[in-house]
Short mmCIF file of C-alpha atoms in Angstrom, two decimals:
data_model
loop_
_atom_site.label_atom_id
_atom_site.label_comp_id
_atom_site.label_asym_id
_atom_site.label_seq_id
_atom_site.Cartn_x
_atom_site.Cartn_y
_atom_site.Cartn_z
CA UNK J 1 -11.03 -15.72 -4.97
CA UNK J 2 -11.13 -17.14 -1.68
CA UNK J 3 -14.41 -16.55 0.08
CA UNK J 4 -14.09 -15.46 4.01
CA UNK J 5 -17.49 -15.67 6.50
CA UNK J 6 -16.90 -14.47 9.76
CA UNK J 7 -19.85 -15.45 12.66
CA UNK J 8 -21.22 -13.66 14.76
CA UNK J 9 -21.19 -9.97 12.85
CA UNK J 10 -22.05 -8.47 16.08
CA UNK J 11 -21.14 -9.02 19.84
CA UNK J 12 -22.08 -7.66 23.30
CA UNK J 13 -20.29 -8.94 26.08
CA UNK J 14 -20.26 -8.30 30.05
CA UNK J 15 -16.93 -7.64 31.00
CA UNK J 16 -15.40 -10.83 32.36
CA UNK J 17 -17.27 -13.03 30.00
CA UNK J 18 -15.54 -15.53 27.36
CA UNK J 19 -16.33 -15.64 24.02
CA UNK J 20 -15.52 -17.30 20.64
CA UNK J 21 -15.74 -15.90 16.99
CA UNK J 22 -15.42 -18.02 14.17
CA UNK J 23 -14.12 -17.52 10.56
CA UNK J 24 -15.03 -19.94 7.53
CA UNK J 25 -12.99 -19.93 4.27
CA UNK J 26 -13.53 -21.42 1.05
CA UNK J 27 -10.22 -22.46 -0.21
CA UNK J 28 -7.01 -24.10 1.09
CA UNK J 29 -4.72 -21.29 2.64
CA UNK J 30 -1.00 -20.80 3.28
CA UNK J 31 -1.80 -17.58 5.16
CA UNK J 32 -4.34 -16.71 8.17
CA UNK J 33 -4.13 -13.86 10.18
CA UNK J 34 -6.94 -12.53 12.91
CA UNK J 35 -6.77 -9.02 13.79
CA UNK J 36 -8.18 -6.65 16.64
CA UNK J 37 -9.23 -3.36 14.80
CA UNK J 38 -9.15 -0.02 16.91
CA UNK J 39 -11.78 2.66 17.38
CA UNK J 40 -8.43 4.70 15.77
CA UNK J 41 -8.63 2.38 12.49
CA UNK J 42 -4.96 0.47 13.28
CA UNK J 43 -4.99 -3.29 12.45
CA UNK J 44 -3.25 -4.60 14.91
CA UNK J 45 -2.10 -8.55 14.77
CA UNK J 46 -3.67 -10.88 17.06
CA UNK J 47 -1.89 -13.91 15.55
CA UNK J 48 -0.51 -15.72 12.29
CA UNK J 49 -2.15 -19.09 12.03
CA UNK J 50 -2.66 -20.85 9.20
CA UNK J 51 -2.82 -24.27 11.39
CA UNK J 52 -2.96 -25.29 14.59
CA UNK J 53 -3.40 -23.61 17.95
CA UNK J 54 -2.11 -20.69 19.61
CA UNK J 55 -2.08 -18.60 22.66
CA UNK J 56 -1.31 -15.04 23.87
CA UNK J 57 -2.77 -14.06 27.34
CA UNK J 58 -6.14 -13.64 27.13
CA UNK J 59 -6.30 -14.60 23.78
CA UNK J 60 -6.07 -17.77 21.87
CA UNK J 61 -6.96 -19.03 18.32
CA UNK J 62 -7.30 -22.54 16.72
CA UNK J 63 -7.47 -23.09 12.54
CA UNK J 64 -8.53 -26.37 11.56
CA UNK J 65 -7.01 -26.50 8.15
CA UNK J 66 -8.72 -29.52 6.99
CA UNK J 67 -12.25 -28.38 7.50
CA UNK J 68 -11.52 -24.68 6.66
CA UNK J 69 -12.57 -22.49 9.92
CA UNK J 70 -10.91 -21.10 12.54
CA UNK J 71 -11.93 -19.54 15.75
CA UNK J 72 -10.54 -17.13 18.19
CA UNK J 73 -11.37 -17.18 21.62
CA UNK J 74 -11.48 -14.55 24.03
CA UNK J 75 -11.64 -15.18 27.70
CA UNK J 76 -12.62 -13.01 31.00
CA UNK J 77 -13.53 -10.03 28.30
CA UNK J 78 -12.11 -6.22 29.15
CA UNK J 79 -13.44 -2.94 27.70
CA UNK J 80 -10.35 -2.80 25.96
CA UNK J 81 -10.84 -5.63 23.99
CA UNK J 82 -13.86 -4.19 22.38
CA UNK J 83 -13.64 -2.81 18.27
CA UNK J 84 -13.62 -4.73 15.54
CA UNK J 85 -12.28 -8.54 15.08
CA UNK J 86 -10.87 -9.25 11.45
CA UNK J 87 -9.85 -12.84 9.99
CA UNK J 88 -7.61 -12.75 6.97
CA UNK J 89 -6.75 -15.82 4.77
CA UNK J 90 -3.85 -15.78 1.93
CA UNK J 91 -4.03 -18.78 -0.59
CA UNK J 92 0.01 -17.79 -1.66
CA UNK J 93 2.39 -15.40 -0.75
CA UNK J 94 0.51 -12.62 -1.39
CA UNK J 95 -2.27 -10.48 -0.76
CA UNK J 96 -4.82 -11.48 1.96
CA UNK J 97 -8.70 -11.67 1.84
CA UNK J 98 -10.75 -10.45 4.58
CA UNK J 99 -14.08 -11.29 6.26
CA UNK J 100 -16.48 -8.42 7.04
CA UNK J 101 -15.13 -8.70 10.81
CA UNK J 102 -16.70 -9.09 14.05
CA UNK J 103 -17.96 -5.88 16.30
CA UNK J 104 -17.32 -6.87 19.84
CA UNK J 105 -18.30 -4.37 22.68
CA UNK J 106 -17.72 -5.30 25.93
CA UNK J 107 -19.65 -2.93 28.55
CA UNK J 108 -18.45 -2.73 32.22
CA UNK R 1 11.59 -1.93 14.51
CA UNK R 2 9.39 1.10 14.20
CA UNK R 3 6.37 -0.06 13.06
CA UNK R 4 5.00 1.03 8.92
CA UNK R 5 3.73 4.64 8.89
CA UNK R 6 2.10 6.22 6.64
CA UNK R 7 1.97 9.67 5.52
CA UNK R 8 -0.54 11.88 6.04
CA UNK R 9 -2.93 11.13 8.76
CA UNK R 10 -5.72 12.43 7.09
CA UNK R 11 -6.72 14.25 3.84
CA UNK R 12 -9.41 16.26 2.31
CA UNK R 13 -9.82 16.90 -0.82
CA UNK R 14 -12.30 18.32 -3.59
CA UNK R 15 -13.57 16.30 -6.53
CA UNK R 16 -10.99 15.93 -9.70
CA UNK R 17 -7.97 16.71 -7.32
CA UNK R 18 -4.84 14.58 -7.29
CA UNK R 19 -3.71 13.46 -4.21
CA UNK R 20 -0.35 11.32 -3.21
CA UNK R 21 0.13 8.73 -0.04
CA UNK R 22 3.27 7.53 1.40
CA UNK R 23 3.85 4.58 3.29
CA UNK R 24 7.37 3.54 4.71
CA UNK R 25 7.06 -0.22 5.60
CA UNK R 26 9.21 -1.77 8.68
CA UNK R 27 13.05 -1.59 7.28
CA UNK R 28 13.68 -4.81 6.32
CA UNK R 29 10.38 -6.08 4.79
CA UNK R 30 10.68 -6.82 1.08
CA UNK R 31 6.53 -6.76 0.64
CA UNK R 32 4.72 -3.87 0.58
CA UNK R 33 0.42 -4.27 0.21
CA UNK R 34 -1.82 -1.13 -0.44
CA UNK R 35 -5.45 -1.57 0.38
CA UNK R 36 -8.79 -0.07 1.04
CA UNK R 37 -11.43 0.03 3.75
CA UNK R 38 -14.76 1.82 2.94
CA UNK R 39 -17.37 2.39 6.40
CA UNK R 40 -18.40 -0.81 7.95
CA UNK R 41 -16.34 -3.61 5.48
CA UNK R 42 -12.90 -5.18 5.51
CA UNK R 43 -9.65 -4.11 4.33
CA UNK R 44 -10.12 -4.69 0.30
CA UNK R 45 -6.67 -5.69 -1.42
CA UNK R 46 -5.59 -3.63 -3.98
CA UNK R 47 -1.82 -4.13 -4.74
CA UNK R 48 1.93 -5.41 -3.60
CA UNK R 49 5.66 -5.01 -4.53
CA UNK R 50 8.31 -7.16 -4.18
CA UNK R 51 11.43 -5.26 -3.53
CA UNK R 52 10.63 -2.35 -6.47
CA UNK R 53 8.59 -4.63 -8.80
CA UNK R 54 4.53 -4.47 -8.43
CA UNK R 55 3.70 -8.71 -8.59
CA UNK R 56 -0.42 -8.06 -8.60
CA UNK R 57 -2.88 -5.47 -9.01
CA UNK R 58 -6.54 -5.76 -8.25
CA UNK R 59 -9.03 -5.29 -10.66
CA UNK R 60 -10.19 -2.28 -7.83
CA UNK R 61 -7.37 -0.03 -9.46
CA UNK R 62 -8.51 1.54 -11.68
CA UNK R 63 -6.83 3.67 -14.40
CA UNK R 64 -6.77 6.60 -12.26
CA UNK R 65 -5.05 4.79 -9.38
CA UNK R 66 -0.75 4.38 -9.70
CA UNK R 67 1.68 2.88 -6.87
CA UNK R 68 5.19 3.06 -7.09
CA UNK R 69 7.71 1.47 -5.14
CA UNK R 70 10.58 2.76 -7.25
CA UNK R 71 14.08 1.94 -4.67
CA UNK R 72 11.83 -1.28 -2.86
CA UNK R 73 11.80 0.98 -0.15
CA UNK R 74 8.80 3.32 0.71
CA UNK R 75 5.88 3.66 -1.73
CA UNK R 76 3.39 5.97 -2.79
CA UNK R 77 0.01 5.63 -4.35
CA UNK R 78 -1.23 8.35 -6.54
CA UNK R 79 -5.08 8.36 -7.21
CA UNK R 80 -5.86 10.93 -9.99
CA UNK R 81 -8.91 13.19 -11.06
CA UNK R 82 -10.67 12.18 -7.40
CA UNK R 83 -14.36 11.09 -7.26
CA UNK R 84 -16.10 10.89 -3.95
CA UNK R 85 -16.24 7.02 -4.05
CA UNK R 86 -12.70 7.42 -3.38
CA UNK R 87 -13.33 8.42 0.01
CA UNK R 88 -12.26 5.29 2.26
CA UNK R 89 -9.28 4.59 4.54
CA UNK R 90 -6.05 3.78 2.40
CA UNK R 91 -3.95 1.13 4.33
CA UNK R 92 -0.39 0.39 3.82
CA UNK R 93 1.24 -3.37 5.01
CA UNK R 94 4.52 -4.74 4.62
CA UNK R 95 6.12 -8.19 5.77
CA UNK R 96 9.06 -10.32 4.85
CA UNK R 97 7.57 -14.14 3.50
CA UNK R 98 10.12 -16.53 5.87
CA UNK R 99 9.57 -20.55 5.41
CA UNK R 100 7.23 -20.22 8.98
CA UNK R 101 5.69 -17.18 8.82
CA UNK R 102 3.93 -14.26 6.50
CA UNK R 103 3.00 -11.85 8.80
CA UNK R 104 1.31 -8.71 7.11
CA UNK R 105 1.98 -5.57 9.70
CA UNK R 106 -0.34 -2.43 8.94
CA UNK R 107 0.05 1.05 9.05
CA UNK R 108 -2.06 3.39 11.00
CA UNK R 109 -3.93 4.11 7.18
CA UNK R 110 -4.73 7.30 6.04
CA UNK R 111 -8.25 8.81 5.63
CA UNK R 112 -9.22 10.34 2.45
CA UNK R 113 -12.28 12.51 2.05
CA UNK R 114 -13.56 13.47 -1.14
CA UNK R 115 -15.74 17.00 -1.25
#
């Protein structure tokens, strides 16, 4: 199966601060999906990007598809946006394969 | 759109019980994923239906683990005979595979203790 690295495994931030997490995968993918995991345990989607570069607020996220990474950046950091960053690749339509995820904690 | 739920929350449970887990997946999605999330890793795939028909199990369900889907609308997943390695966070997503998109949409999950 498709392998999926995520860098860095942890993450303390100052609030305010920007900050970029990366996620490697082994394979060609159809599918990529980064998610923002809350202390309550609900996934909640971030963004669908299997190529190219998106945006939403504070948020945005770039996949290279060529050279297999992607990264998701976060800028001028909240407390809310702490928990726990997941990247998700699909190599069909199908199931997806997740990293081990990022723990961000952002203290005031 | 009302988002997947699942059903129940939470559940405890002694060693060599059966339990049962519902998920209802956003109305129109024909895909509906099961999966598992033990302390500390990432959501672990462990099956999907297309409409009523399962496409792909993982080689993580095990004999004592069944999903049904049976009118492609809600599911359930049935894990049998319960050992405490079964304790983990069960996670329910659904989606609808369009030319642009694949977006998986999870469930809140429920949280199964074995005693």
């Amino acid at each position: 199966g498709i392998q999926v690295e995520q860098s860095p495994p942890d993450l303390i931030l100052q609030e305010g601060a920007n900050s970029t997490l990366r996620c490697n995968f082994s394979d060609s993918v159809n599918n990529l999906q980064w998610f923002h995991q809350n202390p309550w345990g609900q996934l909640i989607n971030l963004f669908y990007i299997p190529s190219g570069t998106k945006q939403n607020g504070r948020l945005s996220a770039t996949t290279v598809a060529t050279e297999r990474y992607s990264l998701l950046y976060i800028s001028s950091s909240q407390t809310t946006d702490s928990g726990v960053y997941f990247c998700a690749v699909g190599g069909g339509w199908g199931k997806l394969q997740f990293g081990a995820g990022t723990q961000v904690v952002v203290t005031p | 759109d009302t988002g997947v739920s699942q059903d129940p929350r939470h559940k405890i449970t002694k060693r060599g019980q059966n339990v049962t887990f519902r998920c209802d997946p956003i109305s129109e999605h024909n895909r509906l994923y099961w999966y598992r999330q033990t302390l500390g890793q990432g959501p672990e795939f462990l099956t999907y239906f297309q409409n009523e028909a399962q496409l792909e199990k993982s080689r993580l369900l095990s004999d004592r683990f069944s999903a049904e889907r049976p009118k492609g609308s809600f599911s359930t997943l049935e894990i049998q005979r319960t050992e405490q390695g079964d304790s983990a966070m069960y996670l329910c997503a659904s989606s609808l595979p369009h030319p642009s998109t694949d977006t998986q949409y999870f469930g809140p999950g429920t949280r199964l203790t074995v005693l």
